[in-house]
């Protein structure tokens, strides 16, 4: 709430928006779940992403016992269908058994090879993939992005999402086509006429940080 008040004082556009949308909750997500969820998100929409993440859990996670009469379970079934089976998200040890053909048959499309490749690469990391991801929390933003982009299927936008939502990089600005157009209109008009390219993303991030400070990613 304090950050939002400061942002509204600094930015008239934010001030206008926050009247109708007073806040959002930021997740400090588990890096493994966050990484594979955003690999699924590429060129995708929310309902398909939701289905893919659930299928990863069903295929490689563990079933969780729930009370089918609990209010939140009833509400879930109203929203997503009459399926009260729930699973933990998978870990890297289980995911490294994932095979591209199986994932393609389950509807993951070209993302299947990225899931298989990233799981295999993380599994082979010294000390384990979970530990490798967790250590990125102690690195700078640029270092963590560089490391994440070594993984199959992870580019600057996916890396920036993972950094923001699970690696404590609070000033991270993931730039997709919507953020690119928004920034050109309001914060980086000097980039008009340029093509959305990762080489310009640091300029967009710098513009957001100049306006919103160290928690610019939250404002974004």
JSON list of N, CA and C in Angstrom, two decimals, residues 64-118:
[
{"chain": "A", "resi": 64, "resn": "UNK", "atom": "N", "xyz": [-2.82, -35.38, -4.13]},
{"chain": "A", "resi": 64, "resn": "UNK", "atom": "CA", "xyz": [-3.08, -34.82, -2.81]},
{"chain": "A", "resi": 64, "resn": "UNK", "atom": "C", "xyz": [-4.52, -35.14, -2.43]},
{"chain": "A", "resi": 65, "resn": "UNK", "atom": "N", "xyz": [-4.71, -35.66, -1.23]},
{"chain": "A", "resi": 65, "resn": "UNK", "atom": "CA", "xyz": [-6.07, -35.93, -0.75]},
{"chain": "A", "resi": 65, "resn": "UNK", "atom": "C", "xyz": [-6.72, -34.63, -0.29]},
{"chain": "A", "resi": 66, "resn": "UNK", "atom": "N", "xyz": [-7.95, -34.39, -0.75]},
{"chain": "A", "resi": 66, "resn": "UNK", "atom": "CA", "xyz": [-8.69, -33.19, -0.36]},
{"chain": "A", "resi": 66, "resn": "UNK", "atom": "C", "xyz": [-10.11, -33.58, 0.05]},
{"chain": "A", "resi": 67, "resn": "UNK", "atom": "N", "xyz": [-10.75, -32.70, 0.78]},
{"chain": "A", "resi": 67, "resn": "UNK", "atom": "CA", "xyz": [-12.15, -32.89, 1.18]},
{"chain": "A", "resi": 67, "resn": "UNK", "atom": "C", "xyz": [-13.03, -32.38, 0.04]},
{"chain": "A", "resi": 68, "resn": "UNK", "atom": "N", "xyz": [-13.75, -33.25, -0.66]},
{"chain": "A", "resi": 68, "resn": "UNK", "atom": "CA", "xyz": [-14.55, -32.80, -1.81]},
{"chain": "A", "resi": 68, "resn": "UNK", "atom": "C", "xyz": [-15.66, -31.84, -1.43]},
{"chain": "A", "resi": 69, "resn": "UNK", "atom": "N", "xyz": [-15.99, -31.75, -0.13]},
{"chain": "A", "resi": 69, "resn": "UNK", "atom": "CA", "xyz": [-17.05, -30.86, 0.31]},
{"chain": "A", "resi": 69, "resn": "UNK", "atom": "C", "xyz": [-16.53, -29.54, 0.87]},
{"chain": "A", "resi": 70, "resn": "UNK", "atom": "N", "xyz": [-15.22, -29.36, 0.84]},
{"chain": "A", "resi": 70, "resn": "UNK", "atom": "CA", "xyz": [-14.65, -28.09, 1.31]},
{"chain": "A", "resi": 70, "resn": "UNK", "atom": "C", "xyz": [-15.09, -26.97, 0.37]},
{"chain": "A", "resi": 71, "resn": "UNK", "atom": "N", "xyz": [-15.42, -25.78, 0.92]},
{"chain": "A", "resi": 71, "resn": "UNK", "atom": "CA", "xyz": [-15.93, -24.68, 0.08]},
{"chain": "A", "resi": 71, "resn": "UNK", "atom": "C", "xyz": [-15.01, -24.32, -1.08]},
{"chain": "A", "resi": 72, "resn": "UNK", "atom": "N", "xyz": [-13.67, -24.32, -0.83]},
{"chain": "A", "resi": 72, "resn": "UNK", "atom": "CA", "xyz": [-12.77, -23.93, -1.90]},
{"chain": "A", "resi": 72, "resn": "UNK", "atom": "C", "xyz": [-12.72, -24.98, -3.01]},
{"chain": "A", "resi": 73, "resn": "UNK", "atom": "N", "xyz": [-12.94, -26.25, -2.65]},
{"chain": "A", "resi": 73, "resn": "UNK", "atom": "CA", "xyz": [-12.96, -27.31, -3.66]},
{"chain": "A", "resi": 73, "resn": "UNK", "atom": "C", "xyz": [-14.24, -27.23, -4.49]},
{"chain": "A", "resi": 74, "resn": "UNK", "atom": "N", "xyz": [-15.34, -26.97, -3.82]},
{"chain": "A", "resi": 74, "resn": "UNK", "atom": "CA", "xyz": [-16.60, -26.79, -4.53]},
{"chain": "A", "resi": 74, "resn": "UNK", "atom": "C", "xyz": [-16.51, -25.62, -5.49]},
{"chain": "A", "resi": 75, "resn": "UNK", "atom": "N", "xyz": [-15.90, -24.52, -5.03]},
{"chain": "A", "resi": 75, "resn": "UNK", "atom": "CA", "xyz": [-15.74, -23.34, -5.89]},
{"chain": "A", "resi": 75, "resn": "UNK", "atom": "C", "xyz": [-14.84, -23.66, -7.08]},
{"chain": "A", "resi": 76, "resn": "UNK", "atom": "N", "xyz": [-13.77, -24.41, -6.84]},
{"chain": "A", "resi": 76, "resn": "UNK", "atom": "CA", "xyz": [-12.87, -24.78, -7.92]},
{"chain": "A", "resi": 76, "resn": "UNK", "atom": "C", "xyz": [-13.61, -25.58, -8.98]},
{"chain": "A", "resi": 77, "resn": "UNK", "atom": "N", "xyz": [-14.42, -26.54, -8.54]},
{"chain": "A", "resi": 77, "resn": "UNK", "atom": "CA", "xyz": [-15.15, -27.38, -9.49]},
{"chain": "A", "resi": 77, "resn": "UNK", "atom": "C", "xyz": [-16.15, -26.56, -10.29]},
{"chain": "A", "resi": 78, "resn": "UNK", "atom": "N", "xyz": [-16.73, -25.54, -9.66]},
{"chain": "A", "resi": 78, "resn": "UNK", "atom": "CA", "xyz": [-17.65, -24.66, -10.38]},
{"chain": "A", "resi": 78, "resn": "UNK", "atom": "C", "xyz": [-16.93, -23.90, -11.49]},
{"chain": "A", "resi": 79, "resn": "UNK", "atom": "N", "xyz": [-15.68, -23.53, -11.21]},
{"chain": "A", "resi": 79, "resn": "UNK", "atom": "CA", "xyz": [-14.92, -22.74, -12.18]},
{"chain": "A", "resi": 79, "resn": "UNK", "atom": "C", "xyz": [-14.30, -23.61, -13.27]},
{"chain": "A", "resi": 80, "resn": "UNK", "atom": "N", "xyz": [-13.78, -24.77, -12.89]},
{"chain": "A", "resi": 80, "resn": "UNK", "atom": "CA", "xyz": [-12.93, -25.53, -13.81]},
{"chain": "A", "resi": 80, "resn": "UNK", "atom": "C", "xyz": [-13.45, -26.92, -14.15]},
{"chain": "A", "resi": 81, "resn": "UNK", "atom": "N", "xyz": [-14.61, -27.29, -13.66]},
{"chain": "A", "resi": 81, "resn": "UNK", "atom": "CA", "xyz": [-15.15, -28.60, -14.00]},
{"chain": "A", "resi": 81, "resn": "UNK", "atom": "C", "xyz": [-15.16, -29.54, -12.80]},
{"chain": "A", "resi": 82, "resn": "UNK", "atom": "N", "xyz": [-15.86, -30.62, -12.98]},
{"chain": "A", "resi": 82, "resn": "UNK", "atom": "CA", "xyz": [-16.11, -31.55, -11.87]},
{"chain": "A", "resi": 82, "resn": "UNK", "atom": "C", "xyz": [-14.96, -32.54, -11.72]},
{"chain": "A", "resi": 83, "resn": "UNK", "atom": "N", "xyz": [-13.79, -32.02, -11.38]},
{"chain": "A", "resi": 83, "resn": "UNK", "atom": "CA", "xyz": [-12.64, -32.88, -11.14]},
{"chain": "A", "resi": 83, "resn": "UNK", "atom": "C", "xyz": [-11.99, -32.44, -9.84]},
{"chain": "A", "resi": 84, "resn": "UNK", "atom": "N", "xyz": [-12.15, -33.22, -8.81]},
{"chain": "A", "resi": 84, "resn": "UNK", "atom": "CA", "xyz": [-11.63, -32.83, -7.49]},
{"chain": "A", "resi": 84, "resn": "UNK", "atom": "C", "xyz": [-10.30, -33.51, -7.19]},
{"chain": "A", "resi": 85, "resn": "UNK", "atom": "N", "xyz": [-9.59, -33.97, -8.23]},
{"chain": "A", "resi": 85, "resn": "UNK", "atom": "CA", "xyz": [-8.27, -34.57, -8.04]},
{"chain": "A", "resi": 85, "resn": "UNK", "atom": "C", "xyz": [-7.21, -33.48, -8.13]},
{"chain": "A", "resi": 86, "resn": "UNK", "atom": "N", "xyz": [-6.32, -33.44, -7.16]},
{"chain": "A", "resi": 86, "resn": "UNK", "atom": "CA", "xyz": [-5.29, -32.41, -7.12]},
{"chain": "A", "resi": 86, "resn": "UNK", "atom": "C", "xyz": [-3.93, -33.05, -6.93]},
{"chain": "A", "resi": 87, "resn": "UNK", "atom": "N", "xyz": [-2.91, -32.42, -7.50]},
{"chain": "A", "resi": 87, "resn": "UNK", "atom": "CA", "xyz": [-1.57, -32.96, -7.48]},
{"chain": "A", "resi": 87, "resn": "UNK", "atom": "C", "xyz": [-0.57, -31.87, -7.11]},
{"chain": "A", "resi": 88, "resn": "UNK", "atom": "N", "xyz": [0.49, -32.26, -6.42]},
{"chain": "A", "resi": 88, "resn": "UNK", "atom": "CA", "xyz": [1.58, -31.33, -6.20]},
{"chain": "A", "resi": 88, "resn": "UNK", "atom": "C", "xyz": [2.25, -31.05, -7.54]},
{"chain": "A", "resi": 89, "resn": "UNK", "atom": "N", "xyz": [2.90, -29.89, -7.65]},
{"chain": "A", "resi": 89, "resn": "UNK", "atom": "CA", "xyz": [3.70, -29.67, -8.85]},
{"chain": "A", "resi": 89, "resn": "UNK", "atom": "C", "xyz": [4.91, -30.59, -8.79]},
{"chain": "A", "resi": 90, "resn": "UNK", "atom": "N", "xyz": [5.33, -31.03, -9.93]},
{"chain": "A", "resi": 90, "resn": "UNK", "atom": "CA", "xyz": [6.43, -31.99, -9.99]},
{"chain": "A", "resi": 90, "resn": "UNK", "atom": "C", "xyz": [7.76, -31.37, -9.55]},
{"chain": "A", "resi": 91, "resn": "UNK", "atom": "N", "xyz": [8.69, -32.22, -9.17]},
{"chain": "A", "resi": 91, "resn": "UNK", "atom": "CA", "xyz": [10.05, -31.75, -8.91]},
{"chain": "A", "resi": 91, "resn": "UNK", "atom": "C", "xyz": [10.95, -32.15, -10.08]},
{"chain": "A", "resi": 92, "resn": "UNK", "atom": "N", "xyz": [12.17, -31.66, -10.06]},
{"chain": "A", "resi": 92, "resn": "UNK", "atom": "CA", "xyz": [13.09, -31.89, -11.18]},
{"chain": "A", "resi": 92, "resn": "UNK", "atom": "C", "xyz": [13.43, -33.37, -11.32]},
{"chain": "A", "resi": 93, "resn": "UNK", "atom": "N", "xyz": [13.54, -34.07, -10.20]},
{"chain": "A", "resi": 93, "resn": "UNK", "atom": "CA", "xyz": [13.89, -35.49, -10.24]},
{"chain": "A", "resi": 93, "resn": "UNK", "atom": "C", "xyz": [12.84, -36.29, -11.00]},
{"chain": "A", "resi": 94, "resn": "UNK", "atom": "N", "xyz": [11.56, -35.94, -10.82]},
{"chain": "A", "resi": 94, "resn": "UNK", "atom": "CA", "xyz": [10.50, -36.62, -11.56]},
{"chain": "A", "resi": 94, "resn": "UNK", "atom": "C", "xyz": [10.43, -36.13, -13.00]},
{"chain": "A", "resi": 95, "resn": "UNK", "atom": "N", "xyz": [10.61, -34.83, -13.18]},
{"chain": "A", "resi": 95, "resn": "UNK", "atom": "CA", "xyz": [10.48, -34.24, -14.52]},
{"chain": "A", "resi": 95, "resn": "UNK", "atom": "C", "xyz": [11.58, -34.70, -15.47]},
{"chain": "A", "resi": 96, "resn": "UNK", "atom": "N", "xyz": [12.72, -35.07, -14.94]},
{"chain": "A", "resi": 96, "resn": "UNK", "atom": "CA", "xyz": [13.80, -35.49, -15.84]},
{"chain": "A", "resi": 96, "resn": "UNK", "atom": "C", "xyz": [13.46, -36.80, -16.53]},
{"chain": "A", "resi": 97, "resn": "UNK", "atom": "N", "xyz": [12.39, -37.46, -16.08]},
{"chain": "A", "resi": 97, "resn": "UNK", "atom": "CA", "xyz": [11.91, -38.65, -16.78]},
{"chain": "A", "resi": 97, "resn": "UNK", "atom": "C", "xyz": [10.95, -38.30, -17.91]},
{"chain": "A", "resi": 98, "resn": "UNK", "atom": "N", "xyz": [10.60, -37.02, -18.03]},
{"chain": "A", "resi": 98, "resn": "UNK", "atom": "CA", "xyz": [9.67, -36.59, -19.08]},
{"chain": "A", "resi": 98, "resn": "UNK", "atom": "C", "xyz": [10.33, -36.76, -20.45]},
{"chain": "A", "resi": 99, "resn": "UNK", "atom": "N", "xyz": [9.55, -37.25, -21.41]},
{"chain": "A", "resi": 99, "resn": "UNK", "atom": "CA", "xyz": [10.04, -37.42, -22.76]},
{"chain": "A", "resi": 99, "resn": "UNK", "atom": "C", "xyz": [9.20, -36.58, -23.72]},
{"chain": "A", "resi": 100, "resn": "UNK", "atom": "N", "xyz": [9.90, -36.04, -24.72]},
{"chain": "A", "resi": 100, "resn": "UNK", "atom": "CA", "xyz": [9.24, -35.13, -25.65]},
{"chain": "A", "resi": 100, "resn": "UNK", "atom": "C", "xyz": [8.01, -35.75, -26.28]},
{"chain": "A", "resi": 101, "resn": "UNK", "atom": "N", "xyz": [8.09, -36.99, -26.72]},
{"chain": "A", "resi": 101, "resn": "UNK", "atom": "CA", "xyz": [6.95, -37.63, -27.38]},
{"chain": "A", "resi": 101, "resn": "UNK", "atom": "C", "xyz": [5.74, -37.71, -26.45]},
{"chain": "A", "resi": 102, "resn": "UNK", "atom": "N", "xyz": [5.97, -38.06, -25.19]},
{"chain": "A", "resi": 102, "resn": "UNK", "atom": "CA", "xyz": [4.87, -38.15, -24.23]},
{"chain": "A", "resi": 102, "resn": "UNK", "atom": "C", "xyz": [4.23, -36.78, -24.00]},
{"chain": "A", "resi": 103, "resn": "UNK", "atom": "N", "xyz": [5.07, -35.77, -23.90]},
{"chain": "A", "resi": 103, "resn": "UNK", "atom": "CA", "xyz": [4.55, -34.41, -23.67]},
{"chain": "A", "resi": 103, "resn": "UNK", "atom": "C", "xyz": [3.80, -33.89, -24.89]},
{"chain": "A", "resi": 104, "resn": "UNK", "atom": "N", "xyz": [4.30, -34.21, -26.08]},
{"chain": "A", "resi": 104, "resn": "UNK", "atom": "CA", "xyz": [3.59, -33.78, -27.29]},
{"chain": "A", "resi": 104, "resn": "UNK", "atom": "C", "xyz": [2.21, -34.45, -27.36]},
{"chain": "A", "resi": 105, "resn": "UNK", "atom": "N", "xyz": [2.15, -35.72, -27.02]},
{"chain": "A", "resi": 105, "resn": "UNK", "atom": "CA", "xyz": [0.87, -36.41, -27.02]},
{"chain": "A", "resi": 105, "resn": "UNK", "atom": "C", "xyz": [-0.08, -35.83, -25.98]},
{"chain": "A", "resi": 106, "resn": "UNK", "atom": "N", "xyz": [0.47, -35.22, -24.93]},
{"chain": "A", "resi": 106, "resn": "UNK", "atom": "CA", "xyz": [-0.34, -34.61, -23.88]},
{"chain": "A", "resi": 106, "resn": "UNK", "atom": "C", "xyz": [-0.72, -33.17, -24.21]},
{"chain": "A", "resi": 107, "resn": "UNK", "atom": "N", "xyz": [-0.30, -32.69, -25.40]},
{"chain": "A", "resi": 107, "resn": "UNK", "atom": "CA", "xyz": [-0.76, -31.38, -25.84]},
{"chain": "A", "resi": 107, "resn": "UNK", "atom": "C", "xyz": [0.18, -30.22, -25.60]},
{"chain": "A", "resi": 108, "resn": "UNK", "atom": "N", "xyz": [1.47, -30.49, -25.33]},
{"chain": "A", "resi": 108, "resn": "UNK", "atom": "CA", "xyz": [2.40, -29.41, -25.04]},
{"chain": "A", "resi": 108, "resn": "UNK", "atom": "C", "xyz": [3.03, -28.81, -26.30]},
{"chain": "A", "resi": 109, "resn": "UNK", "atom": "N", "xyz": [2.84, -29.44, -27.44]},
{"chain": "A", "resi": 109, "resn": "UNK", "atom": "CA", "xyz": [3.37, -28.91, -28.68]},
{"chain": "A", "resi": 109, "resn": "UNK", "atom": "C", "xyz": [4.88, -28.78, -28.66]},
{"chain": "A", "resi": 110, "resn": "UNK", "atom": "N", "xyz": [5.37, -27.72, -29.32]},
{"chain": "A", "resi": 110, "resn": "UNK", "atom": "CA", "xyz": [6.83, -27.54, -29.42]},
{"chain": "A", "resi": 110, "resn": "UNK", "atom": "C", "xyz": [7.48, -27.29, -28.06]},
{"chain": "A", "resi": 111, "resn": "UNK", "atom": "N", "xyz": [6.68, -26.91, -27.07]},
{"chain": "A", "resi": 111, "resn": "UNK", "atom": "CA", "xyz": [7.23, -26.67, -25.73]},
{"chain": "A", "resi": 111, "resn": "UNK", "atom": "C", "xyz": [7.75, -27.96, -25.10]},
{"chain": "A", "resi": 112, "resn": "UNK", "atom": "N", "xyz": [7.31, -29.11, -25.64]},
{"chain": "A", "resi": 112, "resn": "UNK", "atom": "CA", "xyz": [7.71, -30.40, -25.08]},
{"chain": "A", "resi": 112, "resn": "UNK", "atom": "C", "xyz": [9.22, -30.57, -25.07]},
{"chain": "A", "resi": 113, "resn": "UNK", "atom": "N", "xyz": [9.88, -30.18, -26.16]},
{"chain": "A", "resi": 113, "resn": "UNK", "atom": "CA", "xyz": [11.33, -30.36, -26.21]},
{"chain": "A", "resi": 113, "resn": "UNK", "atom": "C", "xyz": [12.05, -29.44, -25.24]},
{"chain": "A", "resi": 114, "resn": "UNK", "atom": "N", "xyz": [11.44, -28.27, -24.97]},
{"chain": "A", "resi": 114, "resn": "UNK", "atom": "CA", "xyz": [12.05, -27.35, -24.01]},
{"chain": "A", "resi": 114, "resn": "UNK", "atom": "C", "xyz": [11.90, -27.87, -22.58]},
{"chain": "A", "resi": 115, "resn": "UNK", "atom": "N", "xyz": [10.75, -28.46, -22.28]},
{"chain": "A", "resi": 115, "resn": "UNK", "atom": "CA", "xyz": [10.53, -29.02, -20.95]},
{"chain": "A", "resi": 115, "resn": "UNK", "atom": "C", "xyz": [11.50, -30.18, -20.71]},
{"chain": "A", "resi": 116, "resn": "UNK", "atom": "N", "xyz": [11.58, -31.08, -21.69]},
{"chain": "A", "resi": 116, "resn": "UNK", "atom": "CA", "xyz": [12.51, -32.21, -21.56]},
{"chain": "A", "resi": 116, "resn": "UNK", "atom": "C", "xyz": [13.95, -31.73, -21.43]},
{"chain": "A", "resi": 117, "resn": "UNK", "atom": "N", "xyz": [14.34, -30.80, -22.30]},
{"chain": "A", "resi": 117, "resn": "UNK", "atom": "CA", "xyz": [15.73, -30.32, -22.31]},
{"chain": "A", "resi": 117, "resn": "UNK", "atom": "C", "xyz": [16.10, -29.57, -21.04]},
{"chain": "A", "resi": 118, "resn": "UNK", "atom": "N", "xyz": [15.20, -28.72, -20.57]},
{"chain": "A", "resi": 118, "resn": "UNK", "atom": "CA", "xyz": [15.48, -27.95, -19.36]},
{"chain": "A", "resi": 118, "resn": "UNK", "atom": "C", "xyz": [15.53, -28.86, -18.14]}
]
